[in-house]
Amino acid sequence: MGTVVDAVNQEVNGSLPTEKKVKVVFVLGGPGSGKGTQCTNIVEHFGFTHLSAGDLLREEIKSGSENGTMIQNMIKEGKIVPSEVTVKLLQRAMQESDNDKFLIDGFPRNEENRAAFENVTGIVPEFVLFFDCSEEEMERRLLGRNQGRVDDNIETIRKRFNVFVESSLPVIEHYRSREKVHVIDAGKPIEDVFKTVKNIFMTA
């Protein structure tokens, strides 16, 4: 039986049209930094398609495909889904879309993700939006929105902060060294944050 990577390769490579030139913007920030809200605004104002790696994995599992079953089994066994699998799902979503401008939210989560994305797709992001927010503010927001979400308790929140700092900050530093990172003060009110975001997209 093939691996999950083989299954995705077969599925993706067998169904993609010819390569198209796409524009990608990575959107990074800790849990509660307001990424999702700002992605919605960017989609509305600038015509991007919003892709979430987590959503694509969940959709693949829900689809009941062989590939989805393998992903689900890996998650159940506590294994990390290989970067290449997530990248192939993102690649397929971009190829199947009529759009050529994409916001990729919450990915790459670490340096391995970043390298896999560039190696598999051949795409380097136009730029990276980093929603920078203090841990205290993110904690306040996450606890404030707690509507029965199991991942919004204080211990889990702090673990997620630590994972973000350890894994994602090296990605930000990589792109910062290439002058591709726009740091946004995400502690401000939503409207003020979006003013900053708008200026970046209008001048990029």
XYZ file of N, CA, C and O in Angstrom:
816
model
N 0.843 -1.199 0.000
C 0.000 0.000 0.000
C 0.875 1.245 0.000
O 1.867 1.301 0.729
N 0.537 2.244 -0.822
C 1.350 3.451 -0.930
C 1.238 4.317 0.296
O 0.388 4.120 1.150
N 2.116 5.264 0.391
C 2.071 6.204 1.510
C 1.049 7.287 1.219
O 0.563 7.420 0.101
N 0.766 8.092 2.257
C -0.160 9.201 2.078
C 0.386 10.200 1.047
O -0.351 10.759 0.260
N 1.711 10.372 1.025
C 2.304 11.291 0.033
C 2.070 10.764 -1.377
O 1.701 11.509 -2.282
N 2.241 9.440 -1.580
C 2.002 8.842 -2.900
C 0.557 9.075 -3.333
O 0.283 9.397 -4.487
N -0.366 8.891 -2.394
C -1.789 9.045 -2.720
C -2.086 10.468 -3.166
O -2.806 10.692 -4.128
N -1.516 11.419 -2.436
C -1.766 12.827 -2.806
C -1.109 13.141 -4.142
O -1.702 13.794 -4.996
N 0.116 12.667 -4.346
C 0.811 12.927 -5.613
C -0.013 12.418 -6.790
O -0.201 13.106 -7.783
N -0.523 11.193 -6.632
C -1.299 10.577 -7.711
C -2.553 11.406 -7.989
O -2.880 11.724 -9.114
N -3.228 11.772 -6.900
C -4.485 12.499 -7.040
C -4.257 13.889 -7.623
O -4.950 14.337 -8.528
N -3.248 14.581 -7.106
C -2.995 15.949 -7.559
C -2.415 15.959 -8.969
O -2.903 16.644 -9.854
N -1.376 15.169 -9.182
C -0.710 15.217 -10.482
C -1.596 14.713 -11.605
O -1.472 15.139 -12.743
N -2.514 13.817 -11.248
C -3.379 13.283 -12.286
C -4.493 14.240 -12.695
O -5.132 14.038 -13.701
N -4.758 15.262 -11.889
C -5.958 16.051 -12.161
C -5.692 17.530 -12.424
O -6.615 18.294 -12.584
N -4.416 17.925 -12.430
C -4.142 19.360 -12.563
C -4.026 19.802 -14.003
O -3.431 19.122 -14.821
N -4.592 20.974 -14.302
C -4.360 21.547 -15.619
C -2.937 22.068 -15.704
O -2.178 21.948 -14.755
N -2.579 22.659 -16.815
C -1.224 23.191 -16.938
C -0.958 24.227 -15.865
O -1.867 24.885 -15.392
N 0.310 24.361 -15.522
C 0.708 25.305 -14.476
C 0.239 26.713 -14.816
O 0.260 27.122 -15.962
N -0.184 27.433 -13.779
C -0.522 28.835 -14.017
C 0.292 29.690 -13.063
O 0.719 29.223 -12.003
N 0.502 30.924 -13.436
C 1.292 31.837 -12.625
C 0.392 32.387 -11.525
O -0.655 32.958 -11.807
N 0.781 32.162 -10.275
C -0.060 32.646 -9.186
C 0.723 33.572 -8.262
O 1.951 33.527 -8.201
N -0.038 34.404 -7.561
C 0.531 35.329 -6.579
C 0.098 34.833 -5.204
O -1.098 34.640 -4.964
N 1.064 34.607 -4.318
C 0.766 34.058 -2.999
C 1.238 35.019 -1.913
O 2.344 35.558 -1.987
N 0.379 35.214 -0.917
C 0.752 35.978 0.275
C 0.529 35.062 1.471
O -0.561 34.510 1.646
N 1.582 34.856 2.284
C 1.435 34.076 3.514
C 0.929 35.003 4.623
O 1.384 36.142 4.740
N -0.002 34.485 5.439
C -0.544 35.260 6.556
C -0.223 34.503 7.847
O -0.725 33.398 8.068
N 0.630 35.100 8.673
C 1.067 34.443 9.907
C 0.767 35.316 11.118
O 0.709 36.536 11.017
N 0.592 34.666 12.248
C 0.322 35.372 13.493
C -0.109 34.359 14.531
O -0.598 33.280 14.184
N 0.079 34.679 15.778
C -0.289 33.753 16.844
C -1.791 33.562 16.942
O -2.571 34.298 16.333
N -2.230 32.559 17.720
C -3.664 32.327 17.898
C -4.300 33.538 18.581
O -3.799 34.012 19.592
N -5.361 34.063 17.971
C -6.010 35.236 18.557
C -5.467 36.556 18.042
O -5.859 37.624 18.508
N -4.563 36.499 17.054
C -3.977 37.745 16.533
C -4.894 38.445 15.530
O -4.605 39.551 15.078
N -6.009 37.797 15.158
C -6.977 38.441 14.267
C -6.757 38.168 12.792
O -7.308 38.845 11.932
N -5.963 37.134 12.488
C -5.668 36.792 11.089
C -6.939 36.535 10.278
O -7.083 37.024 9.175
N -7.843 35.731 10.848
C -9.046 35.333 10.110
C -9.904 36.529 9.715
O -10.352 36.636 8.566
N -10.091 37.440 10.659
C -10.895 38.646 10.394
C -10.267 39.466 9.278
O -10.953 39.938 8.360
N -8.959 39.633 9.342
C -8.274 40.456 8.334
C -8.256 39.750 6.976
O -8.357 40.410 5.938
N -8.158 38.428 6.968
C -8.213 37.689 5.690
C -9.557 37.932 5.006
O -9.615 38.131 3.791
N -10.632 37.931 5.796
C -11.965 38.191 5.239
C -12.000 39.574 4.582
O -12.525 39.747 3.475
N -11.430 40.572 5.265
C -11.391 41.939 4.711
C -10.566 42.011 3.427
O -10.949 42.685 2.466
N -9.440 41.300 3.395
C -8.561 41.328 2.213
C -9.273 40.685 1.020
O -9.228 41.200 -0.100
N -9.945 39.566 1.270
C -10.697 38.884 0.208
C -11.729 39.838 -0.390
O -11.852 39.987 -1.606
N -12.450 40.523 0.501
C -13.514 41.435 0.081
C -12.977 42.623 -0.724
O -13.539 43.002 -1.745
N -11.871 43.193 -0.269
C -11.365 44.429 -0.895
C -10.393 44.200 -2.043
O -10.283 45.040 -2.931
N -9.662 43.095 -2.014
C -8.593 42.924 -3.009
C -8.736 41.673 -3.880
O -7.857 41.374 -4.685
N -9.851 40.949 -3.708
C -10.145 39.845 -4.622
C -9.262 38.627 -4.513
O -9.122 37.849 -5.457
N -8.653 38.425 -3.346
C -7.843 37.223 -3.139
C -8.748 36.044 -2.780
O -9.869 36.232 -2.305
N -8.254 34.837 -2.984
C -8.911 33.628 -2.482
C -8.184 33.221 -1.209
O -6.948 33.166 -1.186
N -8.954 32.948 -0.157
C -8.394 32.622 1.155
C -8.275 31.105 1.301
O -9.275 30.401 1.191
N -7.067 30.621 1.509
C -6.852 29.186 1.711
C -6.291 28.944 3.110
O -5.322 29.591 3.511
N -6.897 28.016 3.824
C -6.389 27.624 5.139
C -5.942 26.171 5.053
O -6.723 25.299 4.665
N -4.677 25.929 5.396
C -4.150 24.559 5.325
C -4.971 23.622 6.213
O -5.312 22.505 5.816
N -5.318 24.086 7.412
C -6.101 23.257 8.334
C -7.457 22.895 7.747
O -7.903 21.748 7.827
N -8.122 23.887 7.119
C -9.436 23.628 6.504
C -9.324 22.606 5.383
O -10.184 21.730 5.233
N -8.259 22.726 4.569
C -8.097 21.788 3.451
C -7.881 20.360 3.952
O -8.409 19.408 3.375
N -7.113 20.206 5.016
C -6.909 18.867 5.587
C -8.232 18.306 6.117
O -8.566 17.141 5.887
N -8.992 19.183 6.808
C -10.285 18.729 7.353
C -11.248 18.339 6.226
O -11.964 17.343 6.318
N -11.253 19.130 5.146
C -12.136 18.831 4.005
C -11.753 17.498 3.360
O -12.608 16.710 2.955
N -10.443 17.281 3.248
C -9.968 16.032 2.633
C -10.411 14.835 3.476
O -10.842 13.806 2.952
N -10.332 14.967 4.800
C -10.768 13.888 5.701
C -12.267 13.647 5.522
O -12.729 12.516 5.392
N -13.037 14.746 5.494
C -14.508 14.655 5.362
C -14.918 14.018 4.045
O -15.958 13.376 3.945
N -14.088 14.215 3.010
C -14.454 13.717 1.672
C -14.530 12.195 1.630
O -15.121 11.613 0.729
N -13.855 11.548 2.605
C -13.891 10.083 2.649
C -12.979 9.433 1.622
O -13.016 8.221 1.413
N -12.127 10.242 0.957
C -11.195 9.673 -0.032
C -10.153 8.814 0.677
O -9.964 8.919 1.894
N -9.471 7.989 -0.093
C -8.409 7.139 0.479
C -7.349 8.029 1.131
O -6.854 7.749 2.225
N -7.042 9.092 0.448
C -6.073 10.070 0.932
C -6.543 10.668 2.275
O -5.784 10.764 3.243
N -7.838 11.036 2.350
C -8.404 11.615 3.573
C -8.356 10.641 4.730
O -8.058 11.019 5.876
N -8.629 9.368 4.439
C -8.588 8.335 5.484
C -7.173 8.193 6.029
O -6.961 8.061 7.238
N -6.174 8.226 5.127
C -4.777 8.117 5.574
C -4.392 9.302 6.455
O -3.724 9.137 7.475
N -4.837 10.505 6.051
C -4.534 11.700 6.847
C -5.169 11.567 8.229
O -4.531 11.816 9.255
N -6.440 11.125 8.257
C -7.147 10.980 9.527
C -6.439 9.975 10.443
O -6.290 10.212 11.642
N -5.988 8.868 9.855
C -5.296 7.850 10.652
C -4.001 8.386 11.240
O -3.659 8.110 12.387
N -3.292 9.191 10.442
C -2.037 9.771 10.936
C -2.307 10.691 12.124
O -1.604 10.653 13.135
N -3.363 11.512 11.988
C -3.698 12.451 13.074
C -4.114 11.673 14.325
O -3.692 11.987 15.432
N -4.928 10.616 14.129
C -5.380 9.784 15.263
C -4.197 9.155 15.989
O -4.198 8.999 17.197
N -3.181 8.770 15.210
C -2.012 8.115 15.808
C -1.030 9.135 16.383
O 0.046 8.783 16.859
N -1.413 10.425 16.311
C -0.552 11.465 16.869
C 0.634 11.806 15.985
O 1.590 12.436 16.425
N 0.584 11.353 14.724
C 1.687 11.657 13.801
C 1.442 13.008 13.132
O 0.287 13.430 12.979
N 2.510 13.646 12.738
C 2.380 14.919 12.034
C 2.175 14.621 10.554
O 2.906 13.815 9.970
N 1.178 15.257 9.959
C 0.942 15.075 8.520
C 2.150 15.645 7.777
O 2.563 16.775 8.031
N 2.777 14.882 6.861
C 3.961 15.382 6.166
C 3.693 16.712 5.451
O 2.611 16.905 4.888
N 4.682 17.586 5.478
C 4.549 18.903 4.845
C 4.103 18.767 3.400
O 3.268 19.524 2.915
N 4.665 17.776 2.721
C 4.386 17.618 1.289
C 2.896 17.360 1.027
O 2.345 17.798 0.027
N 2.243 16.657 1.971
C 0.810 16.363 1.824
C 0.009 17.663 1.868
O -0.839 17.928 1.013
N 0.297 18.483 2.881
C -0.411 19.762 3.017
C -0.137 20.650 1.814
O -1.049 21.287 1.270
N 1.110 20.685 1.373
C 1.472 21.526 0.224
C 0.729 21.077 -1.027
O 0.228 21.905 -1.800
N 0.630 19.763 -1.230
C -0.070 19.256 -2.418
C -1.556 19.645 -2.396
O -2.142 19.947 -3.426
N -2.152 19.639 -1.194
C -3.560 20.051 -1.081
C -3.703 21.540 -1.413
O -4.636 21.953 -2.106
N -2.767 22.343 -0.929
C -2.779 23.776 -1.256
C -2.590 23.983 -2.757
O -3.280 24.787 -3.387
N -1.657 23.227 -3.321
C -1.356 23.348 -4.753
C -2.592 22.999 -5.582
O -2.942 23.699 -6.534
N -3.274 21.929 -5.179
C -4.468 21.515 -5.919
C -5.557 22.591 -5.827
O -6.194 22.924 -6.831
N -5.743 23.143 -4.623
C -6.769 24.182 -4.442
C -6.462 25.397 -5.311
O -7.366 25.997 -5.906
N -5.181 25.752 -5.431
C -4.801 26.911 -6.263
C -5.032 26.613 -7.737
O -5.542 27.443 -8.483
N -4.672 25.399 -8.155
C -4.829 25.039 -9.562
C -6.299 24.948 -9.972
O -6.662 25.269 -11.097
N -7.145 24.501 -9.044
C -8.562 24.318 -9.371
C -9.359 25.620 -9.290
O -10.484 25.698 -9.744
N -8.743 26.637 -8.702
C -9.438 27.924 -8.561
C -9.340 28.731 -9.848
O -8.367 28.620 -10.595
N -10.356 29.562 -10.093
C -10.308 30.473 -11.245
C -9.421 31.683 -10.937
O -9.101 32.456 -11.824
N -9.098 31.845 -9.670
C -8.325 33.017 -9.257
C -6.825 32.758 -9.413
O -6.388 31.613 -9.535
N -6.029 33.833 -9.399
C -4.571 33.637 -9.424
C -3.906 34.375 -8.262
O -2.701 34.532 -8.225
N -4.743 34.817 -7.274
C -4.210 35.522 -6.095
C -4.702 34.814 -4.840
O -5.911 34.652 -4.660
N -3.753 34.384 -4.000
C -4.128 33.566 -2.846
C -3.509 34.068 -1.545
O -2.318 34.409 -1.506
N -4.342 34.074 -0.510
C -3.871 34.294 0.857
C -3.768 32.915 1.479
O -4.769 32.188 1.524
N -2.602 32.540 1.938
C -2.461 31.240 2.606
C -2.288 31.522 4.097
O -1.313 32.127 4.524
N -3.277 31.081 4.851
C -3.432 31.469 6.251
C -2.892 30.388 7.186
O -3.242 29.219 7.071
N -2.015 30.804 8.117
C -1.509 29.872 9.121
C -0.545 28.843 8.579
O -0.334 27.792 9.174
N 0.061 29.141 7.458
C 1.018 28.223 6.818
C 2.013 29.087 6.056
O 1.603 30.096 5.484
N 3.295 28.764 6.055
C 3.949 27.609 6.671
C 4.086 27.772 8.186
O 4.411 28.846 8.669
N 3.851 26.667 8.886
C 3.933 26.695 10.353
C 5.372 26.573 10.835
O 5.666 26.878 11.986
N 6.234 26.035 10.000
C 7.633 25.859 10.418
C 8.524 25.868 9.171
O 8.040 25.948 8.038
N 9.824 25.781 9.407
C 10.787 25.859 8.304
C 10.635 24.699 7.322
O 10.822 24.861 6.123
N 10.262 23.524 7.845
C 10.090 22.365 6.966
C 8.922 22.615 5.995
O 9.014 22.334 4.807
N 7.817 23.162 6.532
C 6.667 23.530 5.683
C 7.100 24.503 4.597
O 6.722 24.388 3.437
N 7.856 25.508 5.018
C 8.268 26.569 4.080
C 9.090 25.990 2.929
O 8.832 26.255 1.755
N 10.084 25.166 3.290
C 10.953 24.576 2.264
C 10.154 23.668 1.338
O 10.332 23.694 0.119
N 9.237 22.876 1.912
C 8.420 21.967 1.093
C 7.541 22.762 0.136
O 7.401 22.403 -1.039
N 6.957 23.854 0.605
C 6.081 24.653 -0.253
C 6.856 25.185 -1.453
O 6.418 25.067 -2.600
N 8.019 25.758 -1.192
C 8.799 26.342 -2.298
C 9.319 25.251 -3.235
O 9.324 25.429 -4.456
N 9.737 24.104 -2.663
C 10.277 23.025 -3.501
C 9.202 22.376 -4.369
O 9.425 22.107 -5.550
N 8.030 22.123 -3.781
C 6.973 21.410 -4.513
C 6.294 22.324 -5.526
O 6.047 21.942 -6.665
N 5.979 23.555 -5.121
C 5.200 24.441 -6.007
C 6.078 25.329 -6.884
O 5.621 25.831 -7.917
N 7.328 25.544 -6.445
C 8.191 26.486 -7.177
C 7.772 27.932 -6.952
O 8.228 28.842 -7.644
N 6.886 28.159 -5.955
C 6.374 29.516 -5.695
C 7.059 30.114 -4.472
O 7.144 29.471 -3.421
N 7.531 31.344 -4.633
C 8.030 32.124 -3.496
C 6.960 33.189 -3.238
O 6.485 33.825 -4.175
N 6.552 33.382 -1.978
C 5.479 34.358 -1.737
C 5.884 35.774 -2.133
O 7.066 36.126 -2.068
N 4.874 36.553 -2.557
C 5.119 37.970 -2.866
C 5.614 38.659 -1.595
O 6.547 39.429 -1.614
N 4.895 38.394 -0.504
C 5.303 38.905 0.802
C 4.579 38.126 1.885
O 3.727 37.267 1.599
N 4.956 38.415 3.133
C 4.372 37.740 4.297
C 3.770 38.814 5.196
O 4.440 39.804 5.507
N 2.504 38.624 5.587
C 1.892 39.503 6.584
C 2.063 38.836 7.941
O 1.631 37.691 8.124
N 2.702 39.528 8.865
C 2.872 38.980 10.206
C 2.070 39.836 11.184
O 2.409 40.994 11.426
N 0.991 39.250 11.706
C 0.149 39.964 12.671
C 0.762 39.797 14.058
O 0.629 38.748 14.682
N 1.452 40.836 14.486
C 2.209 40.809 15.729
C 1.326 41.322 16.860
O 0.825 42.444 16.802
N 1.133 40.483 17.871
C 0.209 40.837 18.952
C 0.786 40.297 20.254
O 1.360 39.208 20.267
N 0.646 41.054 21.332
C 1.195 40.591 22.607
C 0.459 39.341 23.078
O -0.731 39.144 22.780
N 1.182 38.534 23.832
C 0.589 37.293 24.341
C -0.614 37.603 25.236
O -1.630 36.920 25.188
N -0.497 38.683 26.032
C -1.595 39.055 26.948
C -2.873 39.377 26.163
O -3.961 38.948 26.518
N -2.706 40.140 25.064
C -3.868 40.533 24.268
C -4.491 39.324 23.573
O -5.716 39.157 23.548
N -3.641 38.451 23.009
C -4.173 37.257 22.332
C -4.918 36.367 23.334
O -5.978 35.832 23.035
N -4.343 36.255 24.533
C -4.965 35.437 25.580
C -6.334 36.017 25.941
O -7.331 35.301 26.042
N -6.389 37.337 26.092
C -7.636 38.019 26.451
C -8.713 37.765 25.377
O -9.857 37.444 25.684
N -8.302 37.875 24.111
C -9.258 37.673 23.010
C -9.759 36.235 22.960
O -10.949 35.985 22.795
N -8.835 35.293 23.089
C -9.225 33.878 22.984
C -10.148 33.480 24.124
O -11.131 32.772 23.923
N -9.845 33.940 25.336
C -10.703 33.598 26.470
C -12.051 34.301 26.346
O -13.078 33.765 26.727
N -12.037 35.491 25.749
C -13.268 36.261 25.576
C -14.211 35.635 24.572
O -15.427 35.789 24.657
N -13.650 34.907 23.586
C -14.516 34.328 22.547
C -14.900 32.885 22.884
O -15.527 32.206 22.102
N -14.496 32.434 24.057
C -14.702 31.027 24.398
C -16.183 30.658 24.356
O -16.956 30.998 25.224
N -16.537 29.930 23.292
C -17.936 29.507 23.138
C -17.961 27.981 23.067
O -18.402 27.389 22.091
N -17.365 27.389 24.089
C -17.346 25.930 24.112
C -16.231 25.326 23.277
O -16.192 24.129 23.066
N -15.316 26.174 22.789
C -14.192 25.617 22.025
C -13.216 24.971 22.996
O -12.732 25.627 23.914
N -12.925 23.690 22.787
C -12.064 22.983 23.740
C -10.637 23.523 23.736
O -9.902 23.366 24.706
N -10.226 24.176 22.624
C -8.832 24.641 22.574
C -8.685 26.052 23.137
O -7.638 26.656 23.050
N -9.767 26.607 23.715
C -9.678 27.953 24.258
C -9.657 27.958 25.793
O -10.354 28.716 26.433
N -8.856 27.071 26.375
C -8.637 27.176 27.817
C -7.190 27.630 28.022
O -6.362 27.517 27.129
N -6.906 28.142 29.194
C -5.651 28.865 29.414
C -4.404 28.004 29.152
O -3.442 28.453 28.528
N -4.425 26.737 29.602
C -3.231 25.886 29.415
C -2.987 25.632 27.930
O -1.855 25.719 27.450
N -4.069 25.302 27.214
C -3.932 25.003 25.787
C -3.492 26.251 25.031
O -2.662 26.175 24.131
N -4.062 27.388 25.393
C -3.708 28.650 24.727
C -2.210 28.907 24.870
O -1.533 29.237 23.903
N -1.698 28.731 26.095
C -0.260 29.016 26.309
C 0.625 28.039 25.538
O 1.661 28.418 25.023
N 0.175 26.784 25.449
C 0.933 25.802 24.649
C 0.963 26.238 23.189
O 1.990 26.133 22.517
N -0.191 26.712 22.680
C -0.258 27.144 21.281
C 0.658 28.344 21.038
O 1.290 28.445 19.985
N 0.726 29.266 22.018
C 1.640 30.410 21.885
C 3.075 29.909 21.755
O 3.839 30.358 20.906
N 3.445 28.965 22.638
C 4.826 28.466 22.639
C 5.167 27.791 21.324
O 6.246 27.992 20.778
N 4.228 26.986 20.813
C 4.457 26.301 19.539
C 4.642 27.335 18.433
O 5.545 27.221 17.594
N 3.803 28.367 18.448
C 3.903 29.400 17.417
C 5.278 30.068 17.460
O 5.950 30.218 16.441
N 5.708 30.455 18.658
C 6.993 31.152 18.797
C 8.140 30.254 18.330
O 8.992 30.667 17.546
N 8.130 28.995 18.788
C 9.238 28.085 18.450
C 9.269 27.716 16.975
O 10.322 27.635 16.366
N 8.088 27.483 16.390
C 8.048 26.952 15.023
C 7.958 28.029 13.949
O 8.621 27.952 12.930
N 7.090 29.029 14.180
C 6.792 29.975 13.098
C 7.736 31.167 13.034
O 7.945 31.720 11.954
N 8.306 31.561 14.160
C 9.190 32.734 14.106
C 10.408 32.521 13.200
O 10.810 33.443 12.490
N 10.993 31.306 13.139
C 12.090 31.104 12.179
C 11.663 31.337 10.726
O 12.453 31.810 9.907
N 10.403 31.013 10.399
C 9.886 31.259 9.044
C 9.852 32.765 8.781
O 10.272 33.253 7.728
N 9.354 33.507 9.781
C 9.273 34.965 9.650
C 10.675 35.547 9.482
O 10.907 36.414 8.637
N 11.626 35.036 10.264
C 13.002 35.540 10.157
C 13.598 35.240 8.776
O 14.322 36.044 8.206
N 13.279 34.073 8.231
C 13.773 33.697 6.899
C 13.330 34.732 5.866
O 14.127 35.220 5.066
N 12.030 35.047 5.881
C 11.513 36.003 4.891
C 11.892 37.444 5.221
O 12.035 38.268 4.329
N 12.071 37.731 6.503
C 12.517 39.078 6.888
C 13.898 39.359 6.296
O 14.181 40.449 5.821
N 14.756 38.329 6.295
C 16.109 38.503 5.745
C 16.068 38.752 4.238
O 17.024 39.231 3.645
N 14.936 38.424 3.616
C 14.753 38.674 2.175
C 13.845 39.882 1.922
O 13.350 40.077 0.826
N 13.610 40.638 3.005
C 12.801 41.874 2.933
C 11.398 41.623 2.388
O 10.864 42.399 1.609
N 10.807 40.522 2.838
C 9.458 40.171 2.359
C 8.409 40.233 3.469
O 7.255 39.873 3.239
N 8.800 40.632 4.684
C 7.853 40.595 5.796
C 7.301 41.987 6.112
O 8.056 42.946 6.240
N 5.969 42.065 6.215
C 5.308 43.285 6.701
C 4.780 42.973 8.093
O 3.886 42.137 8.243
N 5.350 43.630 9.107
C 4.903 43.409 10.484
C 3.767 44.382 10.789
O 3.893 45.581 10.566
N 2.661 43.857 11.275
C 1.476 44.666 11.548
C 1.174 44.608 13.040
O 1.152 43.519 13.630
N 0.955 45.765 13.632
C 0.599 45.820 15.046
C -0.855 45.366 15.177
O -1.797 46.139 14.950
N -1.034 44.086 15.523
C -2.376 43.493 15.538
C -3.092 43.708 16.864
O -4.204 43.228 17.069
N -2.461 44.466 17.780
C -3.103 44.751 19.065
C -4.089 45.901 18.962
O -4.861 46.155 19.885
N -4.059 46.605 17.835
C -4.953 47.762 17.647
C -6.368 47.300 17.293
O -6.578 46.140 16.944
N -7.345 48.236 17.295
C -8.706 47.863 16.865
C -8.709 47.360 15.418
O -7.848 47.747 14.617
N -9.700 46.525 15.084
C -9.791 45.878 13.763
C -9.680 46.884 12.620
O -8.948 46.671 11.650
N -10.394 48.020 12.730
C -10.409 49.019 11.642
C -9.010 49.588 11.418
O -8.581 49.778 10.280
N -8.295 49.856 12.509
C -6.939 50.425 12.397
C -5.978 49.413 11.781
O -5.118 49.755 10.970
N -6.141 48.160 12.186
C -5.281 47.110 11.633
C -5.512 47.018 10.120
O -4.562 46.943 9.336
N -6.786 47.073 9.713
C -7.070 46.925 8.287
C -6.560 48.119 7.470
O -6.182 47.956 6.316
N -6.527 49.309 8.076
C -5.953 50.472 7.376
C -4.505 50.179 7.002
O -4.056 50.448 5.891
N -3.765 49.625 7.953
C -2.359 49.263 7.701
C -2.267 48.206 6.606
O -1.452 48.292 5.685
N -3.133 47.192 6.713
C -3.141 46.100 5.717
C -3.432 46.658 4.328
O -2.767 46.325 3.349
N -4.432 47.545 4.246
C -4.814 48.135 2.947
C -3.639 48.857 2.314
O -3.378 48.711 1.119
N -2.925 49.631 3.119
C -1.766 50.378 2.593
C -0.725 49.424 2.013
O -0.125 49.706 0.971
N -0.522 48.295 2.676
C 0.472 47.322 2.195
C 0.059 46.773 0.831
O 0.856 46.733 -0.106
N -1.216 46.383 0.711
C -1.689 45.812 -0.558
C -1.728 46.850 -1.677
O -1.499 46.523 -2.839
N -2.006 48.095 -1.335
C -2.089 49.121 -2.361
C -0.717 49.545 -2.875
O -0.590 50.026 -3.990
N 0.318 49.333 -2.047
C 1.651 49.765 -2.480
C 2.537 48.596 -2.890
O 3.628 48.780 -3.409
N 2.052 47.373 -2.630
C 2.886 46.187 -2.946
C 3.003 45.973 -4.449
O 2.094 46.253 -5.191
